[in-house]
Amino acid sequence: MPASAVRRILPLAAFVAASALLLSACSAPAADTAAESDPDGEVVWAIEGANLAAGHMDPQISQLDVSGMVQRQVLDSLVFQEADGSFTPWLAEAWDVSEDGTTYTFQLRKDVTFHDGEPFDAAAVKANFDRIIDPDTVSAQAASMLGGEYYDGTEVLGEYEVAVSFTQPYAPFLQAASTAQLGFWSPKVIEEAGDQLKAGGPEVNVGTGPFVLTEYTPDQELVYTRNDDYAWGPHGEGAAGFETLRVEILPEASVRTGVVTSGEADLASNIPPSQVSELPEDVTVDTIEYPGLPYSLFLNEAYGVFADEKVRQAFARAIDVDAAVEEIYYGEFPRAWSVLSASTPGYDAEVEGTWAFDQDAANELLDEAGWTKRGDDGIRMKDGERLSAKWIAWTPVPDDRAALANAIQSDLAEVGFEVTRDELEPAQYNEQYGPKTFDITDWGFSGVDPDLLRSHLHSEGFQNASQVKDAEVDELLTEGLSAQDQADRDAVYKQIQEWNATYTAIVPLYTPSLITASNATVDGLAFDLYGRPLFYDVTVAAR
Amino acid sequence: MIRRIVELAASAVFVLWGAATLAFLAFRIIPGDPVDVMLGPLAQVSEATKDGIREELGLTRPPMEQYLDYLGGLLRGDLGESYQLRMPVTEVIGRQLAPTLQLTALALVIALALALAATLLARRGVARNIAMAAELVVLSSPVFWIGLVLLAVFAFGLGWFPVAGTRNPATIVLPAFTLALPVAALIAQVLRDGIDQAERQPFAQTVRARGAGPARVTFAHTLRHAGAGALTLAAYLVGSLLGGAVLVETVFARPGLGRVTLTAILDRDLPVVTGVIMLSALVFVIINTVVELVHPLIDPRLRMPRRARADATVAPPLVGERR
């Protein structure tokens, strides 16, 4: 048996060696790659996707990244956001924004049809936007991207002309309209099976995209098959360069790395930093920083010791962020300085280095704040009270975040600042988060438009965990929401970022990246601003 | 016989009612607002909408009314609709039942085969010690880790089995072995212990004295003794196979009841959790009934009708009489 196997492999090995020689002789293989690609081929994409089966198949409803990431194959948007942040036509050929910034009028493409044959027209846009905003839909993110309380309505002006209005100027709308969250389901499905969209499945998740969802096995795989009629890609792309996109749901990170290494998958998303070094040389690793609010600590100024600005500033300066982040994330994730990550349009690089690690400065600030006495265990005291802060964390806590928290706790202990940490089940977390009876909590929030700071820092923001109540900040955030000119908006968010660097309501720690590993079998892979793979120009080598 | 069936049916109903009631109570005792948990972290949903959901799910009604309504639904066989998926619970469970049953059944077959092989083929000497050491190692290793090791060796390394996907039926092999190994180790230990004990009993001496060879002693006599204990254990382990599959399902990315249950518990999807609890209770009742029926086949002492056994305690002379 081994002998015959060797005999079978020998000619193959000889052929491979010969072709390798031939290839290395060619200086530029250039156009040859196109000839090798298989138009009927299959791309296998491994994703984490553990939550998808829990009713997250509809990005119009779900707040999870994975939902928009996979359903992008089915959902097209009105406009496309380019890598530089600008917007180009997609399902809308052209658009106008009214003088006062409250109404967006779109001229739609006339040749677009849904997978079920329904035409894509102004009525379809209205049906989708009205569904997103309908309270019965219980949209966890798309509704607020569509302006939430500021959304006034969508009006059908002609068969292919539609106007979306807001009760006040709403600058982030084009960005929102470029996401899969505001993509379009077939109006027929919304009418007949709208309540099945979140559970999802073939003939339910029907859109206009380059792929049709043809098979769905919850917790296992999604199979997308090429939409042969597709001719309206974001850059005019036609039908996809391969037949099938098979999405394998592999929650365990080492298994995702394994399938890419063994060649069972062509690409894998959500590779943790610790696994990157285990990938072989010939696997391409694309690391794209999430735009938005970096992973941060929120210091609640309305509860305990963080009422004092000096204590907040000392807290931030006492943490050796560089060392901890470098160590825990294997140098794959950059440490963060600002409430916006470096890849977010409007990022202000000037705040970098303004609150660097400095134990002496931290000690001095705490002394100035009156925390001068020390308890037996070295923790600072003032008027018989310990300098202690309570951190509540939402379970499950990933190992890396637990390690980061440990580093932070021990750094702070060195300046006599005690941090206690409770990892809480969702329900218990809400019991403390609701009445805001905590000092510290943590999360990151991805989004391309800096308006996401409004929900975190506006006095009425729904996730203002720091409990900032500052009229000036409110005014700036409202200005950023309504300013028409990009330069004006950037100026506003620059001010807010500089304000936080001093005020320290939020302590940014690091910017996570979406890490994708891909084999040489796929060509033409592109990524959107969130780091999600785009398959419009992808071809796959013949197997 | 009829009386026996009625008794079994009554105890089944009691077990199911108890399970349903405990599930209902547990979900009311644990703290936190179910609607907040259901929507998940960072959900941007208005209070009015949340109130709407509470109203719709009937969470605003008095608990007793909710309980009676819930029991009524169960009686009609209506498990309700999943909060998360807006699908009938029977469908949510139904679509995951087949993969779970396949995996469990295959794992059980592999486990029994491995256990029998380990006890019967490695009765004495070095082989016995190796088998016992292997059992100890497998039992002390986390299932999760066993799965990753099998994957690293047989899937990524040797490339014998694919990791994921519905295309290839061979994907079931590694998860089934992962699930089977600890069960096999446990059953093998009990089986070996049982055979050892039986061999030391006087009757084994008698059998040997009558001239039976080692094979006949084992298969006709001592294995039967040991089998009774192992059968009860195996039945108990079937339950744990069904429930404990969640780690294996995660590592091998297989759909199945384990993952459905885990997500349902985390998301407070009460109807789905109830459905799974009822199913587990039902499976346990069925397995126990089967075991009760199979036991007499292995152990002739249990074959006598109750009356005779009761009488036997008064007048012992007829022990062993066959009917």
Tab-separated table of C-alpha atoms in Angstrom, chain A residues 153-526:
chain	number	residue	atom	x	y	z
A	153	GLY	CA	-40.122	59.456	6.996
A	154	THR	CA	-39.393	58.199	3.510
A	155	GLU	CA	-41.355	59.595	0.603
A	156	VAL	CA	-41.750	58.004	-2.820
A	157	LEU	CA	-41.274	60.877	-5.293
A	158	GLY	CA	-41.290	58.790	-8.466
A	159	GLU	CA	-40.818	55.172	-9.418
A	160	TYR	CA	-37.044	55.517	-8.976
A	161	GLU	CA	-36.822	58.653	-6.854
A	162	VAL	CA	-37.060	58.615	-3.101
A	163	ALA	CA	-36.578	61.186	-0.330
A	164	VAL	CA	-35.576	60.407	3.254
A	165	SER	CA	-36.206	63.223	5.730
A	166	PHE	CA	-35.181	63.959	9.289
A	167	THR	CA	-36.575	66.349	11.855
A	168	GLN	CA	-33.163	67.983	12.173
A	169	PRO	CA	-29.952	67.992	10.097
A	170	TYR	CA	-28.512	64.462	10.199
A	171	ALA	CA	-25.002	64.313	8.748
A	172	PRO	CA	-24.173	60.621	9.502
A	173	PHE	CA	-26.938	59.386	7.187
A	174	LEU	CA	-24.853	58.666	4.064
A	175	GLN	CA	-22.464	56.585	6.132
A	176	ALA	CA	-25.388	54.686	7.634
A	177	ALA	CA	-26.912	54.208	4.167
A	178	SER	CA	-23.670	52.574	3.008
A	179	THR	CA	-23.883	49.729	5.560
A	180	ALA	CA	-25.560	46.335	5.328
A	181	GLN	CA	-27.710	47.394	8.319
A	182	LEU	CA	-29.604	49.688	5.950
A	183	GLY	CA	-29.525	47.178	3.084
A	184	PHE	CA	-32.673	46.008	1.333
A	185	TRP	CA	-34.779	42.894	1.704
A	186	SER	CA	-37.333	42.086	-0.951
A	187	PRO	CA	-40.561	43.967	-0.128
A	188	LYS	CA	-42.429	40.743	-0.820
A	189	VAL	CA	-40.515	38.977	1.961
A	190	ILE	CA	-41.048	41.883	4.352
A	191	GLU	CA	-44.747	41.649	3.608
A	192	GLU	CA	-45.133	37.885	3.798
A	193	ALA	CA	-42.335	36.647	6.040
A	194	GLY	CA	-40.852	39.687	7.776
A	195	ASP	CA	-40.877	37.959	11.151
A	196	GLN	CA	-38.784	35.058	9.804
A	197	LEU	CA	-35.913	37.254	8.631
A	198	LYS	CA	-34.037	37.172	11.940
A	199	ALA	CA	-34.104	33.376	12.127
A	200	GLY	CA	-33.186	33.433	8.445
A	201	GLY	CA	-32.938	30.923	5.657
A	202	PRO	CA	-33.105	30.438	1.904
A	203	GLU	CA	-36.045	32.181	0.256
A	204	VAL	CA	-36.392	34.307	3.388
A	205	ASN	CA	-33.165	36.330	3.324
A	206	VAL	CA	-33.848	37.624	-0.182
A	207	GLY	CA	-31.988	40.741	-1.311
A	208	THR	CA	-30.395	42.221	-4.410
A	209	GLY	CA	-26.793	41.149	-3.685
A	210	PRO	CA	-24.233	39.242	-5.752
A	211	PHE	CA	-25.102	35.998	-3.952
A	212	VAL	CA	-28.307	34.183	-3.110
A	213	LEU	CA	-28.564	32.385	0.221
A	214	THR	CA	-29.330	28.841	-0.915
A	215	GLU	CA	-28.646	26.702	2.168
A	216	TYR	CA	-28.526	27.469	5.845
A	217	THR	CA	-27.724	25.010	8.621
A	218	PRO	CA	-27.780	26.938	11.895
A	219	ASP	CA	-24.536	26.726	13.877
A	220	GLN	CA	-22.857	25.011	10.952
A	221	GLU	CA	-22.835	26.645	7.578
A	222	LEU	CA	-24.352	29.091	5.132
A	223	VAL	CA	-24.133	28.467	1.422
A	224	TYR	CA	-24.378	31.423	-0.944
A	225	THR	CA	-24.726	30.787	-4.663
A	226	ARG	CA	-23.862	33.308	-7.360
A	227	ASN	CA	-26.624	35.623	-8.566
A	228	ASP	CA	-26.044	35.358	-12.327
A	229	ASP	CA	-28.148	38.457	-13.059
A	230	TYR	CA	-26.013	40.692	-10.858
A	231	ALA	CA	-24.743	43.765	-12.701
A	232	TRP	CA	-24.855	46.507	-10.053
A	233	GLY	CA	-21.752	46.045	-7.924
A	234	PRO	CA	-20.409	49.074	-6.033
A	235	HIS	CA	-17.929	49.691	-8.844
A	236	GLY	CA	-20.106	48.298	-11.600
A	237	GLU	CA	-19.060	44.695	-10.993
A	238	GLY	CA	-21.157	42.009	-12.603
A	239	ALA	CA	-21.808	38.478	-11.441
A	240	ALA	CA	-19.198	37.018	-9.099
A	241	GLY	CA	-16.093	35.278	-10.429
A	242	PHE	CA	-16.935	32.036	-8.653
A	243	GLU	CA	-20.041	29.920	-8.154
A	244	THR	CA	-20.360	29.180	-4.450
A	245	LEU	CA	-19.424	30.900	-1.222
A	246	ARG	CA	-19.528	28.408	1.620
A	247	VAL	CA	-19.427	30.036	5.053
A	248	GLU	CA	-18.379	27.600	7.775
A	249	ILE	CA	-19.224	28.592	11.322
A	250	LEU	CA	-16.254	27.552	13.486
A	251	PRO	CA	-16.497	29.163	16.925
A	252	GLU	CA	-13.162	27.789	18.129
A	253	ALA	CA	-10.280	30.045	17.006
A	254	SER	CA	-7.640	27.325	16.794
A	255	VAL	CA	-9.940	25.326	14.520
A	256	ARG	CA	-10.300	28.330	12.189
A	257	THR	CA	-6.527	28.651	12.034
A	258	GLY	CA	-6.304	24.897	11.454
A	259	VAL	CA	-8.654	24.831	8.478
A	260	VAL	CA	-6.810	27.667	6.742
A	261	THR	CA	-3.471	25.994	7.377
A	262	SER	CA	-4.672	22.632	6.087
A	263	GLY	CA	-6.290	24.285	3.066
A	264	GLU	CA	-9.797	23.089	3.954
A	265	ALA	CA	-10.840	26.760	3.988
A	266	ASP	CA	-9.691	29.488	1.626
A	267	LEU	CA	-9.971	32.221	4.204
A	268	ALA	CA	-10.840	32.633	7.864
A	269	SER	CA	-12.012	35.727	9.736
A	270	ASN	CA	-11.719	36.699	13.400
A	271	ILE	CA	-8.263	35.191	13.901
A	272	PRO	CA	-7.087	36.110	17.423
A	273	PRO	CA	-3.669	37.828	17.674
A	274	SER	CA	-2.235	34.867	19.568
A	275	GLN	CA	-2.837	32.597	16.584
A	276	VAL	CA	-1.265	34.829	13.917
A	277	SER	CA	2.262	33.564	14.541
A	278	GLU	CA	1.056	29.972	14.127
A	279	LEU	CA	-0.013	30.523	10.536
A	280	PRO	CA	2.377	29.273	7.860
A	281	GLU	CA	4.336	31.724	5.710
A	282	ASP	CA	2.237	31.325	2.561
A	283	VAL	CA	-0.991	32.416	4.271
A	284	THR	CA	-1.808	36.098	3.786
A	285	VAL	CA	-2.809	37.918	6.950
A	286	ASP	CA	-4.883	41.093	6.583
A	287	THR	CA	-5.175	43.118	9.756
A	288	ILE	CA	-7.685	45.950	9.623
A	289	GLU	CA	-8.256	48.148	12.641
A	290	TYR	CA	-11.860	48.613	13.623
A	291	PRO	CA	-12.992	52.198	13.222
A	292	GLY	CA	-14.965	53.706	16.077
A	293	LEU	CA	-14.476	53.809	19.809
A	294	PRO	CA	-11.454	51.715	20.835
A	295	TYR	CA	-11.789	49.174	23.635
A	296	SER	CA	-12.040	51.545	26.599
A	297	LEU	CA	-12.755	51.950	30.275
A	298	PHE	CA	-15.646	54.227	31.199
A	299	LEU	CA	-15.068	56.129	34.442
A	300	ASN	CA	-18.400	56.888	36.116
A	301	GLU	CA	-18.034	60.396	37.449
A	302	ALA	CA	-21.434	60.460	39.132
A	303	TYR	CA	-20.922	57.589	41.591
A	304	GLY	CA	-17.708	57.464	43.617
A	305	VAL	CA	-14.075	58.557	43.565
A	306	PHE	CA	-14.100	59.536	39.888
A	307	ALA	CA	-16.108	62.688	40.614
A	308	ASP	CA	-12.672	64.328	40.990
A	309	GLU	CA	-11.005	65.066	37.659
A	310	LYS	CA	-7.553	64.647	39.245
A	311	VAL	CA	-8.420	61.091	40.301
A	312	ARG	CA	-9.545	60.266	36.760
A	313	GLN	CA	-6.352	61.738	35.300
A	314	ALA	CA	-4.212	59.882	37.819
A	315	PHE	CA	-6.052	56.639	36.997
A	316	ALA	CA	-5.245	56.961	33.291
A	317	ARG	CA	-1.595	57.887	33.863
A	318	ALA	CA	-0.996	55.054	36.308
A	319	ILE	CA	-1.679	52.377	33.657
A	320	ASP	CA	1.233	51.184	31.553
A	321	VAL	CA	-0.990	50.710	28.514
A	322	ASP	CA	1.842	50.253	26.006
A	323	ALA	CA	3.458	47.379	27.873
A	324	ALA	CA	0.187	45.571	28.658
A	325	VAL	CA	-1.254	45.846	25.151
A	326	GLU	CA	2.006	44.856	23.463
A	327	GLU	CA	2.373	41.835	25.722
A	328	ILE	CA	-1.207	40.580	25.629
A	329	TYR	CA	-1.920	41.157	21.923
A	330	TYR	CA	1.471	40.050	20.572
A	331	GLY	CA	2.022	43.455	19.011
A	332	GLU	CA	-0.935	42.915	16.644
A	333	PHE	CA	-3.228	45.578	18.141
A	334	PRO	CA	-2.110	49.203	18.563
A	335	ARG	CA	-2.661	50.959	21.911
A	336	ALA	CA	-5.209	53.764	21.696
A	337	TRP	CA	-4.895	57.397	22.728
A	338	SER	CA	-8.204	58.838	21.665
A	339	VAL	CA	-11.915	58.074	21.896
A	340	LEU	CA	-11.764	57.517	18.140
A	341	SER	CA	-9.473	54.887	16.675
A	342	ALA	CA	-6.803	55.926	14.181
A	343	SER	CA	-8.732	54.519	11.191
A	344	THR	CA	-11.896	56.523	11.942
A	345	PRO	CA	-12.484	59.542	9.691
A	346	GLY	CA	-11.931	62.609	11.912
A	347	TYR	CA	-9.248	61.008	14.107
A	348	ASP	CA	-7.051	63.551	15.881
A	349	ALA	CA	-3.442	62.382	16.055
A	350	GLU	CA	-2.505	65.317	18.282
A	351	VAL	CA	-3.811	63.642	21.434
A	352	GLU	CA	-1.194	60.912	21.080
A	353	GLY	CA	1.237	60.983	23.974
A	354	THR	CA	-0.748	63.576	25.960
A	355	TRP	CA	-1.486	61.215	28.857
A	356	ALA	CA	1.446	58.834	28.737
A	357	PHE	CA	2.234	56.353	31.530
A	358	ASP	CA	3.775	58.320	34.400
A	359	GLN	CA	3.601	56.962	37.949
A	360	ASP	CA	5.094	60.122	39.466
A	361	ALA	CA	2.487	62.312	37.819
A	362	ALA	CA	-0.249	59.912	38.981
A	363	ASN	CA	1.034	59.980	42.568
A	364	GLU	CA	1.254	63.753	42.486
A	365	LEU	CA	-2.306	64.112	41.173
A	366	LEU	CA	-3.633	61.774	43.863
A	367	ASP	CA	-1.739	63.715	46.552
A	368	GLU	CA	-3.215	66.955	45.224
A	369	ALA	CA	-6.659	65.375	45.303
A	370	GLY	CA	-6.185	64.789	49.035
A	371	TRP	CA	-5.646	61.008	48.977
A	372	THR	CA	-2.484	61.328	51.029
A	373	LYS	CA	-2.835	58.809	53.883
A	374	ARG	CA	-2.097	55.129	53.329
A	375	GLY	CA	-3.850	52.112	54.770
A	376	ASP	CA	-1.996	49.034	56.082
A	377	ASP	CA	-2.134	47.450	52.636
A	378	GLY	CA	-0.657	50.517	50.934
A	379	ILE	CA	-3.990	51.741	49.549
A	380	ARG	CA	-4.511	55.485	49.763
A	381	MET	CA	-7.052	56.900	52.227
A	382	LYS	CA	-8.900	60.172	52.659
A	383	ASP	CA	-11.200	60.961	55.619
A	384	GLY	CA	-11.213	57.275	56.568
A	385	GLU	CA	-12.295	56.234	53.070
A	386	ARG	CA	-10.257	53.945	50.805
A	387	LEU	CA	-9.290	54.956	47.278
A	388	SER	CA	-11.157	52.120	45.660
A	389	ALA	CA	-13.064	51.728	42.417
A	390	LYS	CA	-15.479	48.949	41.430
A	391	TRP	CA	-15.238	47.587	37.889
A	392	ILE	CA	-18.170	45.615	36.487
A	393	ALA	CA	-17.533	43.383	33.482
A	394	TRP	CA	-20.067	41.638	31.251
A	395	THR	CA	-19.557	37.867	31.016
A	396	PRO	CA	-18.266	36.007	29.150
A	397	VAL	CA	-14.948	37.826	29.523
A	398	PRO	CA	-12.370	36.689	26.951
A	399	ASP	CA	-8.998	35.616	28.379
A	400	ASP	CA	-7.120	38.514	26.815
A	401	ARG	CA	-9.407	41.085	28.435
A	402	ALA	CA	-9.086	39.339	31.788
A	403	ALA	CA	-5.299	39.527	31.451
A	404	LEU	CA	-5.490	43.211	30.550
A	405	ALA	CA	-7.691	43.853	33.580
A	406	ASN	CA	-5.139	42.100	35.788
A	407	ALA	CA	-2.355	44.290	34.461
A	408	ILE	CA	-4.447	47.410	35.077
A	409	GLN	CA	-5.298	46.354	38.632
A	410	SER	CA	-1.665	45.734	39.524
A	411	ASP	CA	-0.485	48.983	37.878
A	412	LEU	CA	-2.995	50.946	39.917
A	413	ALA	CA	-2.136	49.143	43.140
A	414	GLU	CA	1.377	50.519	42.696
A	415	VAL	CA	0.105	54.077	43.154
A	416	GLY	CA	-2.145	53.023	46.040
A	417	PHE	CA	-5.347	52.812	43.996
A	418	GLU	CA	-7.489	49.725	44.564
A	419	VAL	CA	-9.590	48.371	41.701
A	420	THR	CA	-12.017	45.550	42.468
A	421	ARG	CA	-13.507	43.697	39.543
A	422	ASP	CA	-16.762	41.761	39.285
A	423	GLU	CA	-17.477	39.589	36.275
A	424	LEU	CA	-21.252	39.509	36.102
A	425	GLU	CA	-23.862	37.499	34.282
A	426	PRO	CA	-25.847	39.703	31.883
A	427	ALA	CA	-28.798	40.016	34.241
A	428	GLN	CA	-26.657	40.893	37.272
A	429	TYR	CA	-24.672	43.320	35.158
A	430	ASN	CA	-27.833	45.119	34.157
A	431	GLU	CA	-28.845	45.380	37.808
A	432	GLN	CA	-25.765	47.522	38.452
A	433	TYR	CA	-25.513	49.132	35.037
A	434	GLY	CA	-29.127	50.333	35.080
A	435	PRO	CA	-28.876	52.491	38.232
A	436	LYS	CA	-25.189	53.231	37.430
A	437	THR	CA	-23.875	51.889	40.747
A	438	PHE	CA	-20.348	51.160	39.506
A	439	ASP	CA	-17.110	53.102	38.995
A	440	ILE	CA	-15.720	51.430	35.904
A	441	THR	CA	-17.081	49.387	33.051
A	442	ASP	CA	-15.595	48.471	29.687
A	443	TRP	CA	-16.374	47.958	26.008
A	444	GLY	CA	-15.452	49.038	22.508
A	445	PHE	CA	-17.905	50.185	19.849
A	446	SER	CA	-17.214	49.940	16.161
A	447	GLY	CA	-18.619	52.431	13.702
A	448	VAL	CA	-17.291	54.558	10.887
A	449	ASP	CA	-19.029	57.820	11.740
A	450	PRO	CA	-17.733	59.739	14.777
A	451	ASP	CA	-21.357	60.504	15.660
A	452	LEU	CA	-21.153	57.272	17.698
A	453	LEU	CA	-19.587	59.465	20.393
A	454	ARG	CA	-23.009	61.097	20.860
A	455	SER	CA	-24.461	57.979	22.472
A	456	HIS	CA	-21.403	57.706	24.761
A	457	LEU	CA	-20.813	61.319	25.808
A	458	HIS	CA	-24.024	63.298	25.287
A	459	SER	CA	-25.884	63.901	28.560
A	460	GLU	CA	-28.829	62.021	27.037
A	461	GLY	CA	-26.758	59.386	25.246
A	462	PHE	CA	-28.171	55.923	25.835
A	463	GLN	CA	-24.790	54.384	26.645
A	464	ASN	CA	-23.225	57.313	28.478
A	465	ALA	CA	-21.650	55.023	31.075
A	466	SER	CA	-19.342	57.803	32.280
A	467	GLN	CA	-22.431	59.908	33.042
A	468	VAL	CA	-20.934	62.989	31.427
A	469	LYS	CA	-23.267	65.960	31.744
A	470	ASP	CA	-21.574	68.896	30.085
A	471	ALA	CA	-23.544	71.499	28.133
A	472	GLU	CA	-20.530	72.364	25.971
A	473	VAL	CA	-19.933	68.753	24.999
A	474	ASP	CA	-23.651	68.349	24.226
A	475	GLU	CA	-23.481	71.368	21.972
A	476	LEU	CA	-20.406	70.111	20.148
A	477	LEU	CA	-21.989	66.694	19.578
A	478	THR	CA	-25.157	68.289	18.217
A	479	GLU	CA	-23.038	70.463	15.941
A	480	GLY	CA	-21.177	67.392	14.682
A	481	LEU	CA	-24.508	65.756	13.969
A	482	SER	CA	-25.806	68.624	11.863
A	483	ALA	CA	-22.739	70.235	10.222
A	484	GLN	CA	-22.855	69.741	6.452
A	485	ASP	CA	-19.218	70.300	5.663
A	486	GLN	CA	-16.765	67.469	6.435
A	487	ALA	CA	-14.074	69.937	7.589
A	488	ASP	CA	-16.504	71.497	10.066
A	489	ARG	CA	-17.377	68.073	11.421
A	490	ASP	CA	-13.733	67.082	11.751
A	491	ALA	CA	-13.047	70.296	13.697
A	492	VAL	CA	-15.864	69.458	16.116
A	493	TYR	CA	-14.661	65.903	16.768
A	494	LYS	CA	-11.086	67.134	17.172
A	495	GLN	CA	-12.301	69.337	20.011
A	496	ILE	CA	-14.154	66.463	21.643
A	497	GLN	CA	-11.140	64.149	21.427
A	498	GLU	CA	-8.912	66.791	22.989
A	499	TRP	CA	-11.516	67.458	25.654
A	500	ASN	CA	-11.547	63.784	26.677
A	501	ALA	CA	-7.743	63.579	26.745
A	502	THR	CA	-7.842	66.115	29.586
A	503	TYR	CA	-11.222	65.439	31.195
A	504	THR	CA	-10.709	61.632	31.096
A	505	ALA	CA	-14.301	60.429	31.018
A	506	ILE	CA	-13.205	57.497	28.875
A	507	VAL	CA	-9.803	55.774	29.040
A	508	PRO	CA	-9.112	54.253	25.589
A	509	LEU	CA	-6.844	51.197	25.782
A	510	TYR	CA	-6.381	49.484	22.441
A	511	THR	CA	-7.902	49.238	18.970
A	512	PRO	CA	-8.860	45.693	18.036
A	513	SER	CA	-8.463	44.621	14.435
A	514	LEU	CA	-10.394	42.198	12.340
A	515	ILE	CA	-7.706	39.736	11.304
A	516	THR	CA	-8.371	37.665	8.197
A	517	ALA	CA	-6.113	34.871	7.015
A	518	SER	CA	-6.354	33.795	3.391
A	519	ASN	CA	-4.710	31.183	1.215
A	520	ALA	CA	-3.122	31.820	-2.151
A	521	THR	CA	-6.149	30.058	-3.688
A	522	VAL	CA	-8.176	33.281	-3.544
A	523	ASP	CA	-7.353	36.386	-5.474
A	524	GLY	CA	-8.884	39.867	-5.490
A	525	LEU	CA	-10.052	39.905	-1.872
A	526	ALA	CA	-10.946	43.424	-0.691
